[in-house]
Each structure stands twice: as structure tokens, then as C-alpha cells.
């Protein structure tokens, strides 16, 4: 199975900051990677798929990049509504679908 | 816009069977090019894929749960179900039903709100 490792596991940032989250696959997954945002008590929300394609309705301050084993999610200017947990997920070689452990973004 | 809604008991006793349904509206389980899936999240932890079913086609299960797990569907009523036998406290989690695409692009584009299932006597 492909393992997904996110870093950092948590970070503190201020509104307006640029934030970068990393996701690493245990072997190459081409660009078959998605990013999700989850707020407390809610279901995850799809942000990005195919590593860099923004889901409809997602603000353009979110962007994704990478291919192979290393991927990043960037929030160009953090807003108050962006404080949440972010997960990556690979779907190149499934089953199983596998998720990273999550990155919690909270207020500095 | 498809909507998914989980239903089922919030409390299950150890060694018993966890059963959940997911009602789908705004889209059809049968005849659509989607997989219908279950994903869970233990309290304070990350996401774990449980399994995915393509109506009229393949069903895939997490190998760690496969011996206890059944995912099925009723297209006439447009819902699908999860059945997990011999549960333990380790099965306590929020259970989400979800949809992902058929084929290569198996990212999850729709989620239910989730339902907490606690395994306790």
C-alpha cells in the first residue's frame, strides 16, 4: 500500500501569512493526489485534485503542486476561515485509497 | 448537486454488528459512473478508507476490515449500506459515506455529514 506522510503535523500562522503544507508518497503516484480541508465537526471538503486543479468554488488563494512523490498545498494569504485540518489523499494505486495524517493550521 | 446522508445507531455493543445506511439524493447510485464509499475517522484522528462499491460492478474493501465488512446497495431506493461485524472499541469513529469517481480519478467529491458510532457496553 502507498503511505502518505504530511508535514508539519501542525502549524501556527497569522491572517495574511503564506502557508505551505507538504505531502510525500511512499512511491510515485504521478499526479493522482487530492487535498481536503476539514473544519471541526464537519466532513472534509475537496479543495484540489490531480495535484493542482482547483475544485469549483474554492478560492484562488489555494494552490497545489507536485508530481511523483512530493506535493505541496499552498495558501497564499491565510484567511480566518482557513483555520482547519488539511489532508492529502492518493488515488493512483487503489485500493486502498490512502490519506495523509493531516496538518492542523491554527491561529498564532 | 448530490447529497448524502448517513443514518443508523449511534451506540453499538462490543461483538455486535454496526449497520449504517447512506441515503443519496440529487444523483442515482445505479447507472452513474461513481463509486459509493465509506470512510471513517476515529475521534481526534485521521481519515481511514473503509471500502468502495460500484453498483453492478466491483466492490473493494480495506484489507484490515475485509473479513468483517459488507457494503451493499439498493438502487431502487437509492441508498447504500455498511455492515461491520464483531465490533470493538477500535471501531468507534465518525463514519462518512461518500462518492468518488470511477476509474483513475478516485478523489472524493461528495461527503455525507458523518455520524458518530460509539462501541461500548
PDB file of C-alpha atoms in Angstrom:
ATOM      1  CA  UNK A   1       0.000   0.000   0.000  1.00  0.00           C
ATOM      2  CA  UNK A   2       1.129   3.561  -0.629  1.00  0.00           C
ATOM      3  CA  UNK A   3       1.759   5.529   2.558  1.00  0.00           C
ATOM      4  CA  UNK A   4       1.171   9.277   2.626  1.00  0.00           C
ATOM      5  CA  UNK A   5       3.189  11.426   5.031  1.00  0.00           C
ATOM      6  CA  UNK A   6       2.282  15.034   5.713  1.00  0.00           C
ATOM      7  CA  UNK A   7       4.437  17.679   7.299  1.00  0.00           C
ATOM      8  CA  UNK A   8       4.224  19.504   9.506  1.00  0.00           C
ATOM      9  CA  UNK A   9       1.548  17.839  11.621  1.00  0.00           C
ATOM     10  CA  UNK A  10       0.562  21.253  12.897  1.00  0.00           C
ATOM     11  CA  UNK A  11       1.493  24.865  12.375  1.00  0.00           C
ATOM     12  CA  UNK A  12       0.554  28.224  13.774  1.00  0.00           C
ATOM     13  CA  UNK A  13       0.112  31.158  11.454  1.00  0.00           C
ATOM     14  CA  UNK A  14      -1.411  34.601  11.281  1.00  0.00           C
ATOM     15  CA  UNK A  15      -4.010  36.005   8.932  1.00  0.00           C
ATOM     16  CA  UNK A  16      -2.225  37.111   5.777  1.00  0.00           C
ATOM     17  CA  UNK A  17       0.600  34.609   6.091  1.00  0.00           C
ATOM     18  CA  UNK A  18       1.672  32.339   3.275  1.00  0.00           C
ATOM     19  CA  UNK A  19       1.310  28.727   4.368  1.00  0.00           C
ATOM     20  CA  UNK A  20       2.802  25.630   2.764  1.00  0.00           C
ATOM     21  CA  UNK A  21       1.951  22.039   3.639  1.00  0.00           C
ATOM     22  CA  UNK A  22       3.873  19.090   2.277  1.00  0.00           C
ATOM     23  CA  UNK A  23       2.699  15.591   1.415  1.00  0.00           C
ATOM     24  CA  UNK A  24       5.056  12.778   0.465  1.00  0.00           C
ATOM     25  CA  UNK A  25       4.066   9.441  -1.053  1.00  0.00           C
ATOM     26  CA  UNK A  26       5.985   6.263  -0.280  1.00  0.00           C
ATOM     27  CA  UNK A  27       6.315   5.670  -4.015  1.00  0.00           C
ATOM     28  CA  UNK A  28       5.417   7.574  -7.137  1.00  0.00           C
ATOM     29  CA  UNK A  29       1.775   8.410  -7.706  1.00  0.00           C
ATOM     30  CA  UNK A  30       2.115  10.607 -10.803  1.00  0.00           C
ATOM     31  CA  UNK A  31      -0.269  13.498 -10.092  1.00  0.00           C
ATOM     32  CA  UNK A  32      -3.099  11.428  -8.621  1.00  0.00           C
ATOM     33  CA  UNK A  33      -3.334  13.462  -5.454  1.00  0.00           C
ATOM     34  CA  UNK A  34      -6.151  15.373  -3.806  1.00  0.00           C
ATOM     35  CA  UNK A  35      -6.251  17.851  -0.937  1.00  0.00           C
ATOM     36  CA  UNK A  36      -9.107  18.285   1.524  1.00  0.00           C
ATOM     37  CA  UNK A  37      -9.966  20.821   4.214  1.00  0.00           C
ATOM     38  CA  UNK A  38     -11.812  19.724   7.349  1.00  0.00           C
ATOM     39  CA  UNK A  39     -13.288  22.009   9.967  1.00  0.00           C
ATOM     40  CA  UNK A  40     -14.369  20.794  13.415  1.00  0.00           C
ATOM     41  CA  UNK A  41     -17.483  18.648  13.344  1.00  0.00           C
ATOM     42  CA  UNK A  42     -17.706  18.772   9.561  1.00  0.00           C
ATOM     43  CA  UNK A  43     -16.966  16.461   6.682  1.00  0.00           C
ATOM     44  CA  UNK A  44     -13.831  17.057   4.652  1.00  0.00           C
ATOM     45  CA  UNK A  45     -14.187  19.340   1.657  1.00  0.00           C
ATOM     46  CA  UNK A  46     -12.386  18.743  -1.614  1.00  0.00           C
ATOM     47  CA  UNK A  47     -10.010  21.600  -2.440  1.00  0.00           C
ATOM     48  CA  UNK A  48      -7.700  20.299  -5.144  1.00  0.00           C
ATOM     49  CA  UNK A  49      -7.461  17.201  -7.340  1.00  0.00           C
ATOM     50  CA  UNK A  50      -4.965  15.936  -9.876  1.00  0.00           C
ATOM     51  CA  UNK A  51      -2.405  17.669  -7.664  1.00  0.00           C
ATOM     52  CA  UNK A  52      -3.093  21.180  -8.912  1.00  0.00           C
ATOM     53  CA  UNK A  53      -6.667  21.537 -10.220  1.00  0.00           C
ATOM     54  CA  UNK A  54      -8.832  23.721  -8.034  1.00  0.00           C
ATOM     55  CA  UNK A  55     -12.281  22.344  -7.273  1.00  0.00           C
ATOM     56  CA  UNK A  56     -15.092  24.631  -8.375  1.00  0.00           C
ATOM     57  CA  UNK A  57     -15.828  27.318  -5.803  1.00  0.00           C
ATOM     58  CA  UNK A  58     -12.511  27.044  -3.971  1.00  0.00           C
ATOM     59  CA  UNK A  59     -10.762  30.397  -3.556  1.00  0.00           C
ATOM     60  CA  UNK A  60      -7.754  31.035  -5.756  1.00  0.00           C
ATOM     61  CA  UNK A  61      -5.505  31.617  -2.735  1.00  0.00           C
ATOM     62  CA  UNK A  62      -5.309  27.818  -2.550  1.00  0.00           C
ATOM     63  CA  UNK A  63      -2.915  26.129  -4.933  1.00  0.00           C
ATOM     64  CA  UNK A  64      -1.325  22.722  -5.282  1.00  0.00           C
ATOM     65  CA  UNK A  65       1.799  21.483  -6.972  1.00  0.00           C
ATOM     66  CA  UNK A  66       3.989  18.429  -7.326  1.00  0.00           C
ATOM     67  CA  UNK A  67       4.245  15.128  -9.087  1.00  0.00           C
ATOM     68  CA  UNK A  68       5.686  11.736  -8.348  1.00  0.00           C
ATOM     69  CA  UNK A  69       6.282  11.553  -4.611  1.00  0.00           C
ATOM     70  CA  UNK A  70       6.374  15.152  -3.379  1.00  0.00           C
ATOM     71  CA  UNK A  71       3.449  17.534  -3.268  1.00  0.00           C
ATOM     72  CA  UNK A  72       2.598  20.861  -1.683  1.00  0.00           C
ATOM     73  CA  UNK A  73      -0.550  22.748  -0.782  1.00  0.00           C
ATOM     74  CA  UNK A  74      -0.063  26.499  -0.536  1.00  0.00           C
ATOM     75  CA  UNK A  75      -2.380  29.106   0.893  1.00  0.00           C
ATOM     76  CA  UNK A  76      -1.069  32.392  -0.449  1.00  0.00           C
ATOM     77  CA  UNK A  77      -2.683  34.662   2.125  1.00  0.00           C
ATOM     78  CA  UNK A  78      -4.261  32.883   5.072  1.00  0.00           C
ATOM     79  CA  UNK A  79      -7.784  33.970   5.954  1.00  0.00           C
ATOM     80  CA  UNK A  80      -9.643  33.406   9.221  1.00  0.00           C
ATOM     81  CA  UNK A  81     -11.870  30.804   7.595  1.00  0.00           C
ATOM     82  CA  UNK A  82      -8.828  28.756   6.554  1.00  0.00           C
ATOM     83  CA  UNK A  83      -8.005  27.577  10.062  1.00  0.00           C
ATOM     84  CA  UNK A  84      -8.700  23.875   9.746  1.00  0.00           C
ATOM     85  CA  UNK A  85      -7.069  20.493   9.246  1.00  0.00           C
ATOM     86  CA  UNK A  86      -5.791  19.638   5.780  1.00  0.00           C
ATOM     87  CA  UNK A  87      -5.425  16.128   4.390  1.00  0.00           C
ATOM     88  CA  UNK A  88      -3.837  14.773   1.254  1.00  0.00           C
ATOM     89  CA  UNK A  89      -5.082  11.588  -0.418  1.00  0.00           C
ATOM     90  CA  UNK A  90      -3.579   9.429  -3.153  1.00  0.00           C
ATOM     91  CA  UNK A  91      -5.655   7.597  -5.727  1.00  0.00           C
ATOM     92  CA  UNK A  92      -3.013   6.433  -8.158  1.00  0.00           C
ATOM     93  CA  UNK A  93      -2.809   2.893  -6.911  1.00  0.00           C
ATOM     94  CA  UNK A  94      -6.018   1.899  -5.242  1.00  0.00           C
ATOM     95  CA  UNK A  95      -7.406   0.037  -3.442  1.00  0.00           C
ATOM     96  CA  UNK A  96      -6.760   1.176  -0.863  1.00  0.00           C
ATOM     97  CA  UNK A  97      -7.374   4.887  -1.010  1.00  0.00           C
ATOM     98  CA  UNK A  98      -4.924   6.352   1.480  1.00  0.00           C
ATOM     99  CA  UNK A  99      -4.813   9.652   3.311  1.00  0.00           C
ATOM    100  CA  UNK A 100      -2.050  11.573   4.954  1.00  0.00           C
ATOM    101  CA  UNK A 101      -2.161  12.061   8.696  1.00  0.00           C
ATOM    102  CA  UNK A 102      -3.345  15.643   8.439  1.00  0.00           C
ATOM    103  CA  UNK A 103      -1.922  19.095   9.105  1.00  0.00           C
ATOM    104  CA  UNK A 104      -3.673  21.325  11.614  1.00  0.00           C
ATOM    105  CA  UNK A 105      -3.457  25.031  10.848  1.00  0.00           C
ATOM    106  CA  UNK A 106      -4.275  27.184  13.842  1.00  0.00           C
ATOM    107  CA  UNK A 107      -4.005  30.789  14.892  1.00  0.00           C
ATOM    108  CA  UNK A 108      -0.677  32.117  16.089  1.00  0.00           C
TER     109      UNK A 108
ATOM    110  CA  UNK B   1     -25.751  18.569  -6.589  1.00  0.00           C
ATOM    111  CA  UNK B   2     -25.658  15.138  -4.987  1.00  0.00           C
ATOM    112  CA  UNK B   3     -26.324  14.918  -1.261  1.00  0.00           C
ATOM    113  CA  UNK B   4     -25.540  12.023   1.035  1.00  0.00           C
ATOM    114  CA  UNK B   5     -26.962  11.368   4.496  1.00  0.00           C
ATOM    115  CA  UNK B   6     -25.897   8.682   6.937  1.00  0.00           C
ATOM    116  CA  UNK B   7     -28.311   7.028   9.343  1.00  0.00           C
ATOM    117  CA  UNK B   8     -28.036   4.325  11.952  1.00  0.00           C
ATOM    118  CA  UNK B   9     -27.478   3.624  15.641  1.00  0.00           C
ATOM    119  CA  UNK B  10     -25.031   5.832  17.477  1.00  0.00           C
ATOM    120  CA  UNK B  11     -24.193   3.169  20.032  1.00  0.00           C
ATOM    121  CA  UNK B  12     -23.241  -0.449  19.367  1.00  0.00           C
ATOM    122  CA  UNK B  13     -22.191  -3.061  21.916  1.00  0.00           C
ATOM    123  CA  UNK B  14     -18.862  -4.855  21.584  1.00  0.00           C
ATOM    124  CA  UNK B  15     -19.020  -8.036  19.469  1.00  0.00           C
ATOM    125  CA  UNK B  16     -22.231  -6.883  17.814  1.00  0.00           C
ATOM    126  CA  UNK B  17     -22.793  -5.612  14.257  1.00  0.00           C
ATOM    127  CA  UNK B  18     -22.546  -1.995  13.180  1.00  0.00           C
ATOM    128  CA  UNK B  19     -25.035  -1.162  10.432  1.00  0.00           C
ATOM    129  CA  UNK B  20     -25.313   2.174   8.672  1.00  0.00           C
ATOM    130  CA  UNK B  21     -27.244   3.386   5.659  1.00  0.00           C
ATOM    131  CA  UNK B  22     -26.435   6.244   3.314  1.00  0.00           C
ATOM    132  CA  UNK B  23     -29.315   7.877   1.505  1.00  0.00           C
ATOM    133  CA  UNK B  24     -28.396   9.533  -1.791  1.00  0.00           C
ATOM    134  CA  UNK B  25     -30.336  12.402  -3.338  1.00  0.00           C
ATOM    135  CA  UNK B  26     -29.646  14.501  -6.401  1.00  0.00           C
ATOM    136  CA  UNK B  27     -27.956  11.603  -8.129  1.00  0.00           C
ATOM    137  CA  UNK B  28     -28.513   7.943  -8.896  1.00  0.00           C
ATOM    138  CA  UNK B  29     -26.488   5.091  -7.456  1.00  0.00           C
ATOM    139  CA  UNK B  30     -27.296   2.872 -10.400  1.00  0.00           C
ATOM    140  CA  UNK B  31     -26.262   3.925 -13.853  1.00  0.00           C
ATOM    141  CA  UNK B  32     -23.769   6.537 -12.719  1.00  0.00           C
ATOM    142  CA  UNK B  33     -20.032   6.371 -13.146  1.00  0.00           C
ATOM    143  CA  UNK B  34     -19.233   6.716  -9.483  1.00  0.00           C
ATOM    144  CA  UNK B  35     -18.098   4.597  -6.614  1.00  0.00           C
ATOM    145  CA  UNK B  36     -20.032   4.838  -3.373  1.00  0.00           C
ATOM    146  CA  UNK B  37     -17.753   4.652  -0.383  1.00  0.00           C
ATOM    147  CA  UNK B  38     -17.432   4.593   3.374  1.00  0.00           C
ATOM    148  CA  UNK B  39     -14.653   6.425   5.208  1.00  0.00           C
ATOM    149  CA  UNK B  40     -14.213   6.693   8.957  1.00  0.00           C
ATOM    150  CA  UNK B  41     -12.420   8.934  11.401  1.00  0.00           C
ATOM    151  CA  UNK B  42     -11.716   7.875  14.991  1.00  0.00           C
ATOM    152  CA  UNK B  43     -12.105  10.742  17.472  1.00  0.00           C
ATOM    153  CA  UNK B  44      -9.201  13.156  17.121  1.00  0.00           C
ATOM    154  CA  UNK B  45      -7.529  11.081  14.415  1.00  0.00           C
ATOM    155  CA  UNK B  46      -7.196  10.966  10.647  1.00  0.00           C
ATOM    156  CA  UNK B  47      -9.255   9.519   7.836  1.00  0.00           C
ATOM    157  CA  UNK B  48      -9.411   5.816   7.036  1.00  0.00           C
ATOM    158  CA  UNK B  49     -10.923   4.415   3.849  1.00  0.00           C
ATOM    159  CA  UNK B  50     -13.237   1.504   4.602  1.00  0.00           C
ATOM    160  CA  UNK B  51     -14.412   0.431   1.174  1.00  0.00           C
ATOM    161  CA  UNK B  52     -15.973   1.411  -2.137  1.00  0.00           C
ATOM    162  CA  UNK B  53     -18.706  -0.091  -4.245  1.00  0.00           C
ATOM    163  CA  UNK B  54     -19.565   0.424  -7.904  1.00  0.00           C
ATOM    164  CA  UNK B  55     -23.190  -0.522  -8.379  1.00  0.00           C
ATOM    165  CA  UNK B  56     -23.447  -3.562 -10.604  1.00  0.00           C
ATOM    166  CA  UNK B  57     -19.686  -3.925 -10.593  1.00  0.00           C
ATOM    167  CA  UNK B  58     -16.750  -4.220  -8.248  1.00  0.00           C
ATOM    168  CA  UNK B  59     -16.584  -3.727  -4.521  1.00  0.00           C
ATOM    169  CA  UNK B  60     -13.263  -3.067  -2.806  1.00  0.00           C
ATOM    170  CA  UNK B  61     -12.592  -3.338   0.904  1.00  0.00           C
ATOM    171  CA  UNK B  62      -9.845  -2.237   3.234  1.00  0.00           C
ATOM    172  CA  UNK B  63      -7.885  -5.437   3.812  1.00  0.00           C
ATOM    173  CA  UNK B  64      -7.731  -4.809   7.552  1.00  0.00           C
ATOM    174  CA  UNK B  65     -11.548  -4.867   7.736  1.00  0.00           C
ATOM    175  CA  UNK B  66     -12.425  -7.196   4.888  1.00  0.00           C
ATOM    176  CA  UNK B  67     -13.265 -10.255   6.987  1.00  0.00           C
ATOM    177  CA  UNK B  68     -15.901  -8.279   8.928  1.00  0.00           C
ATOM    178  CA  UNK B  69     -17.201  -5.949   6.258  1.00  0.00           C
ATOM    179  CA  UNK B  70     -20.023  -5.842   3.740  1.00  0.00           C
ATOM    180  CA  UNK B  71     -21.003  -2.877   1.569  1.00  0.00           C
ATOM    181  CA  UNK B  72     -24.194  -3.230  -0.426  1.00  0.00           C
ATOM    182  CA  UNK B  73     -26.737  -1.062  -2.191  1.00  0.00           C
ATOM    183  CA  UNK B  74     -30.388  -0.824  -3.121  1.00  0.00           C
ATOM    184  CA  UNK B  75     -30.637   1.159  -6.344  1.00  0.00           C
ATOM    185  CA  UNK B  76     -34.432   1.157  -6.284  1.00  0.00           C
ATOM    186  CA  UNK B  77     -34.321   3.135  -3.030  1.00  0.00           C
ATOM    187  CA  UNK B  78     -31.088   4.923  -3.922  1.00  0.00           C
ATOM    188  CA  UNK B  79     -29.133   4.080  -0.822  1.00  0.00           C
ATOM    189  CA  UNK B  80     -26.128   2.019   0.127  1.00  0.00           C
ATOM    190  CA  UNK B  81     -25.164   0.354   3.358  1.00  0.00           C
ATOM    191  CA  UNK B  82     -22.273  -0.616   5.584  1.00  0.00           C
ATOM    192  CA  UNK B  83     -22.249  -3.675   7.780  1.00  0.00           C
ATOM    193  CA  UNK B  84     -19.315  -4.313  10.119  1.00  0.00           C
ATOM    194  CA  UNK B  85     -19.463  -7.360  12.354  1.00  0.00           C
ATOM    195  CA  UNK B  86     -17.783  -8.195  15.656  1.00  0.00           C
ATOM    196  CA  UNK B  87     -17.043  -4.595  16.532  1.00  0.00           C
ATOM    197  CA  UNK B  88     -14.645  -3.475  19.246  1.00  0.00           C
ATOM    198  CA  UNK B  89     -13.826  -0.123  20.812  1.00  0.00           C
ATOM    199  CA  UNK B  90     -11.331   0.390  17.984  1.00  0.00           C
ATOM    200  CA  UNK B  91     -14.287   0.745  15.613  1.00  0.00           C
ATOM    201  CA  UNK B  92     -15.530   3.841  17.441  1.00  0.00           C
ATOM    202  CA  UNK B  93     -15.411   6.615  14.863  1.00  0.00           C
ATOM    203  CA  UNK B  94     -17.313   9.137  12.813  1.00  0.00           C
ATOM    204  CA  UNK B  95     -18.446   7.251   9.729  1.00  0.00           C
ATOM    205  CA  UNK B  96     -18.803   9.176   6.485  1.00  0.00           C
ATOM    206  CA  UNK B  97     -20.487   7.978   3.347  1.00  0.00           C
ATOM    207  CA  UNK B  98     -19.003   9.471   0.217  1.00  0.00           C
ATOM    208  CA  UNK B  99     -18.760   9.399  -3.545  1.00  0.00           C
ATOM    209  CA  UNK B 100     -15.715   9.201  -5.763  1.00  0.00           C
ATOM    210  CA  UNK B 101     -15.240   8.854  -9.456  1.00  0.00           C
ATOM    211  CA  UNK B 102     -14.967   5.590 -11.337  1.00  0.00           C
ATOM    212  CA  UNK B 103     -11.640   4.800 -12.897  1.00  0.00           C
ATOM    213  CA  UNK B 104      -8.434   6.700 -12.378  1.00  0.00           C
ATOM    214  CA  UNK B 105      -9.768   9.796 -10.649  1.00  0.00           C
ATOM    215  CA  UNK B 106     -10.848   8.408  -7.312  1.00  0.00           C
ATOM    216  CA  UNK B 107     -10.874  11.608  -5.343  1.00  0.00           C
ATOM    217  CA  UNK B 108     -13.893  12.148  -3.096  1.00  0.00           C
ATOM    218  CA  UNK B 109     -16.070  14.959  -4.378  1.00  0.00           C
ATOM    219  CA  UNK B 110     -19.102  14.485  -2.141  1.00  0.00           C
ATOM    220  CA  UNK B 111     -19.399  13.565   1.528  1.00  0.00           C
ATOM    221  CA  UNK B 112     -22.189  12.944   3.973  1.00  0.00           C
ATOM    222  CA  UNK B 113     -22.118  14.958   7.175  1.00  0.00           C
ATOM    223  CA  UNK B 114     -20.862  11.961   9.138  1.00  0.00           C
ATOM    224  CA  UNK B 115     -22.340  10.023  12.026  1.00  0.00           C
ATOM    225  CA  UNK B 116     -20.583   9.121  15.259  1.00  0.00           C
ATOM    226  CA  UNK B 117     -20.745   5.457  16.202  1.00  0.00           C
ATOM    227  CA  UNK B 118     -19.549   4.543  19.665  1.00  0.00           C
ATOM    228  CA  UNK B 119     -18.776   0.944  20.552  1.00  0.00           C
ATOM    229  CA  UNK B 120     -19.405   0.468  24.241  1.00  0.00           C
ATOM    230  CA  UNK B 121     -21.311  -1.810  26.570  1.00  0.00           C
TER     231      UNK B 121
END
